[in-house]
Amino acid sequence: DGGITQSPKYLFRKEGQNVTLSCEQNLNHDAMYWYRQDPGQGLRLIYYSQIVNDFQKGDIAEGYSVSREKKESFPLTVTSAQKNPTAFYLCASSTQGYSGNTIYFGEGSWLTVV
Amino acid sequence: GDSVTQMEGPVTLSEEAFLTINCTYTATGYPSLFWYVQYPGEGLQLLLKATKADDKGSNKGFEATYRKETTSFHLEKGSVQVSDSAVYFCALRRDGNQFYFGTGTSLTVIP
């Protein structure tokens, strides 16, 4: 089945450690996104990429980094510079062009700092 | 800039009650509008969408009409069920393939 796969589902990070969240899609979508969701809060955009080898910062990019070397993959690294990384992270993708294009989401990854 | 504002929750209803969740937007041009639903611990799923003024999106008994004159896209359902308990997000898509989401409205339906 086509979809977006995020891994791991649960991840624990020690202080000062970098961690990488994986996101893979087989929908042949050009655009991919990373959002952060805090408990009881809405979604905040971290980074997005419209095409391979290109990405832009969203509203809360500080302390995060991404790469887009392949169309189907958009990993997110949470660096030690991110002071409050405990949150639910959502990866998403969409096609380009048509105004009614829908954004599709993965199942999310929980990151907890211990 | 573009934004979406939706009514704050939480909302608690009895089964078979009528549901309205308000959503208004601010945007230049003619964005597409969406409602997404999120169940606990999961990602967001598309519920319905509308791409131009006066369009009505519908799915699973939910409806929303794109009202350009009031910049609104309110979600309605005539008779909610316990299984509708979730968080609902209003969203818009603007040119450049950027999506903006509201803060979400939590709905709990009690038997």
Tab-separated table of C-alpha atoms in Angstrom:
chain	number	residue	atom	x	y	z
A	1	ASP	CA	0.000	0.000	0.000
A	2	GLY	CA	1.137	3.535	-0.686
A	3	GLY	CA	1.831	5.730	2.244
A	4	ILE	CA	4.258	7.497	4.537
A	5	THR	CA	6.342	5.510	6.986
A	6	GLN	CA	7.914	7.135	9.986
A	7	SER	CA	10.364	5.426	12.292
A	8	PRO	CA	10.923	4.891	15.081
A	9	LYS	CA	7.487	5.324	16.649
A	10	TYR	CA	9.054	6.051	20.046
A	11	LEU	CA	12.515	7.478	20.659
A	12	PHE	CA	14.321	8.571	23.778
A	13	ARG	CA	17.135	11.092	23.659
A	14	LYS	CA	19.690	11.920	26.268
A	15	GLU	CA	20.713	15.481	26.901
A	16	GLY	CA	23.284	16.669	24.363
A	17	GLN	CA	22.569	13.897	21.900
A	18	ASN	CA	21.532	14.209	18.262
A	19	VAL	CA	18.803	11.902	16.989
A	20	THR	CA	17.408	11.311	13.523
A	21	LEU	CA	13.792	10.563	12.660
A	22	SER	CA	13.187	8.687	9.446
A	23	CYS	CA	10.449	9.474	6.933
A	24	GLU	CA	9.901	7.484	3.734
A	25	GLN	CA	7.055	7.857	1.240
A	26	ASN	CA	6.102	5.715	-1.757
A	27	LEU	CA	3.413	8.056	-3.052
A	28	ASN	CA	5.753	9.629	-5.635
A	29	HIS	CA	5.115	13.028	-4.064
A	30	ASP	CA	7.457	15.910	-4.786
A	31	ALA	CA	6.879	17.866	-1.581
A	32	MET	CA	7.638	16.678	1.940
A	33	TYR	CA	7.209	18.353	5.314
A	34	TRP	CA	8.076	18.009	8.972
A	35	TYR	CA	5.729	19.300	11.662
A	36	ARG	CA	6.021	19.358	15.419
A	37	GLN	CA	2.989	18.898	17.655
A	38	ASP	CA	3.084	19.546	21.383
A	39	PRO	CA	0.404	18.060	23.671
A	40	GLY	CA	-2.897	19.816	23.146
A	41	GLN	CA	-1.354	22.107	20.563
A	42	GLY	CA	-1.588	22.586	16.843
A	43	LEU	CA	1.011	21.798	14.204
A	44	ARG	CA	4.086	23.915	13.686
A	45	LEU	CA	6.144	23.635	10.508
A	46	ILE	CA	9.819	22.786	11.011
A	47	TYR	CA	11.111	22.284	7.452
A	48	TYR	CA	9.692	21.586	4.046
A	49	SER	CA	11.060	20.466	0.706
A	50	GLN	CA	9.407	20.971	-2.659
A	51	ILE	CA	11.970	19.049	-4.707
A	52	VAL	CA	14.991	16.836	-4.236
A	53	ASN	CA	18.133	18.594	-2.991
A	54	ASP	CA	16.181	21.651	-1.905
A	55	PHE	CA	14.476	22.538	1.369
A	56	GLN	CA	13.321	25.611	3.268
A	57	LYS	CA	13.009	26.518	6.915
A	58	GLY	CA	9.600	26.643	8.456
A	59	ASP	CA	8.489	28.563	11.511
A	60	ILE	CA	10.571	26.674	14.093
A	61	ALA	CA	13.681	25.380	12.282
A	62	GLU	CA	16.201	26.275	14.978
A	63	GLY	CA	17.824	23.179	16.447
A	64	TYR	CA	16.717	20.936	13.572
A	65	SER	CA	18.295	19.886	10.286
A	66	VAL	CA	17.061	17.952	7.257
A	67	SER	CA	18.288	16.502	3.980
A	68	ARG	CA	16.516	15.572	0.763
A	69	GLU	CA	18.858	13.421	-1.252
A	70	LYS	CA	16.117	11.161	-2.588
A	71	LYS	CA	12.557	11.943	-3.586
A	72	GLU	CA	11.115	9.348	-1.235
A	73	SER	CA	13.146	10.225	1.870
A	74	PHE	CA	13.204	13.268	4.156
A	75	PRO	CA	14.971	12.544	7.462
A	76	LEU	CA	14.860	15.018	10.329
A	77	THR	CA	17.742	15.399	12.786
A	78	VAL	CA	16.988	16.867	16.174
A	79	THR	CA	20.246	18.372	17.364
A	80	SER	CA	21.466	19.142	20.847
A	81	ALA	CA	20.797	22.802	20.064
A	82	GLN	CA	17.059	22.122	20.282
A	83	LYS	CA	16.414	22.918	23.941
A	84	ASN	CA	12.957	21.456	24.276
A	85	PRO	CA	12.668	18.571	21.803
A	86	THR	CA	10.081	16.450	23.619
A	87	ALA	CA	7.126	16.376	21.233
A	88	PHE	CA	5.205	14.401	18.621
A	89	TYR	CA	6.773	14.740	15.154
A	90	LEU	CA	4.733	14.355	11.993
A	91	CYS	CA	6.087	13.857	8.495
A	92	ALA	CA	3.866	14.657	5.529
A	93	SER	CA	3.936	14.797	1.751
A	94	SER	CA	1.921	16.203	-1.122
A	95	THR	CA	2.007	16.571	-4.884
A	96	GLN	CA	2.660	19.852	-6.646
A	97	GLY	CA	0.567	21.982	-8.922
A	98	TYR	CA	-3.123	21.301	-8.490
A	99	SER	CA	-4.706	23.678	-6.008
A	100	GLY	CA	-6.694	20.957	-4.348
A	101	ASN	CA	-3.712	18.789	-3.616
A	102	THR	CA	-4.014	17.082	-0.294
A	103	ILE	CA	-1.259	16.721	2.281
A	104	TYR	CA	-0.863	13.208	3.640
A	105	PHE	CA	0.623	12.369	7.034
A	106	GLY	CA	2.601	9.550	8.538
A	107	GLU	CA	1.682	7.987	11.872
A	108	GLY	CA	4.099	10.188	13.791
A	109	SER	CA	7.099	9.706	16.058
A	110	TRP	CA	7.230	10.430	19.772
A	111	LEU	CA	10.510	11.906	20.978
A	112	THR	CA	11.224	12.153	24.692
A	113	VAL	CA	14.283	13.623	26.357
A	114	VAL	CA	15.501	11.632	29.354
B	1	GLY	CA	0.196	36.323	6.489
B	2	ASP	CA	-2.116	33.423	5.846
B	3	SER	CA	-3.699	31.813	8.879
B	4	VAL	CA	-6.517	29.649	10.130
B	5	THR	CA	-8.529	30.228	13.294
B	6	GLN	CA	-10.792	27.581	14.709
B	7	MET	CA	-12.964	27.468	17.776
B	8	GLU	CA	-11.269	26.398	20.933
B	9	GLY	CA	-12.268	23.228	22.637
B	10	PRO	CA	-12.681	20.930	24.189
B	11	VAL	CA	-16.159	20.202	22.930
B	12	THR	CA	-18.251	17.552	24.665
B	13	LEU	CA	-21.492	16.314	23.121
B	14	SER	CA	-23.948	13.549	23.743
B	15	GLU	CA	-24.346	10.878	21.091
B	16	GLU	CA	-26.686	11.946	18.246
B	17	ALA	CA	-26.204	15.643	18.994
B	18	PHE	CA	-25.515	18.195	16.257
B	19	LEU	CA	-21.919	19.265	15.807
B	20	THR	CA	-20.508	22.557	14.584
B	21	ILE	CA	-16.827	23.443	14.726
B	22	ASN	CA	-16.123	26.945	13.478
B	23	CYS	CA	-13.203	27.763	11.222
B	24	THR	CA	-12.278	31.074	9.637
B	25	TYR	CA	-9.286	31.881	7.523
B	26	THR	CA	-7.147	34.767	6.391
B	27	ALA	CA	-5.486	34.419	3.018
B	28	THR	CA	-4.705	36.226	-0.177
B	29	GLY	CA	-6.063	34.752	-3.348
B	30	TYR	CA	-8.178	31.625	-3.362
B	31	PRO	CA	-6.803	28.926	-1.088
B	32	SER	CA	-8.074	25.380	-0.895
B	33	LEU	CA	-9.602	24.453	2.455
B	34	PHE	CA	-9.455	21.189	4.363
B	35	TRP	CA	-10.613	19.434	7.509
B	36	TYR	CA	-8.390	16.783	9.009
B	37	VAL	CA	-9.070	14.422	11.910
B	38	GLN	CA	-6.530	13.043	14.368
B	39	TYR	CA	-7.160	10.053	16.634
B	40	PRO	CA	-5.000	9.633	19.751
B	41	GLY	CA	-1.371	8.846	18.998
B	42	GLU	CA	-1.868	8.899	15.235
B	43	GLY	CA	-1.184	11.155	12.302
B	44	LEU	CA	-3.770	13.386	10.658
B	45	GLN	CA	-6.222	11.966	8.156
B	46	LEU	CA	-8.059	13.956	5.514
B	47	LEU	CA	-11.742	14.256	6.335
B	48	LEU	CA	-12.952	16.534	3.546
B	49	LYS	CA	-11.879	19.423	1.343
B	50	ALA	CA	-13.149	22.228	-0.898
B	51	THR	CA	-11.161	23.967	-3.583
B	52	LYS	CA	-13.282	26.995	-4.530
B	53	ALA	CA	-15.986	29.293	-3.199
B	54	ASP	CA	-19.376	27.667	-2.541
B	55	ASP	CA	-17.932	24.169	-2.842
B	56	LYS	CA	-19.216	21.743	-0.235
B	57	GLY	CA	-16.941	19.001	1.000
B	58	SER	CA	-18.514	15.960	2.609
B	59	ASN	CA	-17.442	12.621	4.028
B	60	LYS	CA	-18.750	10.184	6.674
B	61	GLY	CA	-21.687	12.460	7.464
B	62	PHE	CA	-19.496	15.522	7.965
B	63	GLU	CA	-19.947	18.587	5.764
B	64	ALA	CA	-18.290	21.969	5.303
B	65	THR	CA	-19.022	24.740	2.807
B	66	TYR	CA	-16.381	27.157	1.481
B	67	ARG	CA	-17.826	30.614	2.199
B	68	LYS	CA	-15.661	33.287	0.657
B	69	GLU	CA	-17.894	36.167	1.761
B	70	THR	CA	-17.395	35.230	5.420
B	71	THR	CA	-13.974	33.536	4.940
B	72	SER	CA	-15.290	30.500	6.751
B	73	PHE	CA	-15.292	26.720	6.443
B	74	HIS	CA	-17.316	25.455	9.406
B	75	LEU	CA	-17.500	21.713	10.006
B	76	GLU	CA	-20.928	20.190	10.725
B	77	LYS	CA	-22.431	16.810	11.398
B	78	GLY	CA	-26.067	16.163	12.073
B	79	SER	CA	-25.686	13.263	14.521
B	80	VAL	CA	-22.354	12.494	16.162
B	81	GLN	CA	-21.263	9.077	17.360
B	82	VAL	CA	-18.847	8.011	20.068
B	83	SER	CA	-16.434	6.974	17.318
B	84	ASP	CA	-16.240	10.622	16.163
B	85	SER	CA	-14.287	11.510	19.295
B	86	ALA	CA	-11.009	12.945	18.031
B	87	VAL	CA	-9.194	16.210	17.381
B	88	TYR	CA	-10.283	18.126	14.278
B	89	PHE	CA	-8.004	20.502	12.366
B	90	CYS	CA	-8.985	23.100	9.825
B	91	ALA	CA	-6.320	23.863	7.203
B	92	LEU	CA	-5.700	25.879	4.084
B	93	ARG	CA	-3.376	25.409	1.124
B	94	ARG	CA	-2.027	28.440	-0.626
B	95	ASP	CA	0.086	28.919	-3.725
B	96	GLY	CA	3.522	27.478	-3.317
B	97	ASN	CA	2.104	24.283	-1.855
B	98	GLN	CA	2.233	25.575	1.700
B	99	PHE	CA	-0.306	24.381	4.227
B	100	TYR	CA	-1.467	26.208	7.342
B	101	PHE	CA	-3.296	24.471	10.177
B	102	GLY	CA	-5.524	25.684	12.955
B	103	THR	CA	-4.775	24.743	16.551
B	104	GLY	CA	-7.237	21.874	16.567
B	105	THR	CA	-10.527	21.288	18.373
B	106	SER	CA	-10.905	18.286	20.630
B	107	LEU	CA	-14.290	16.554	20.439
B	108	THR	CA	-15.531	14.021	22.961
B	109	VAL	CA	-18.842	12.272	22.349
B	110	ILE	CA	-20.410	10.567	25.341
B	111	PRO	CA	-22.946	7.735	25.086
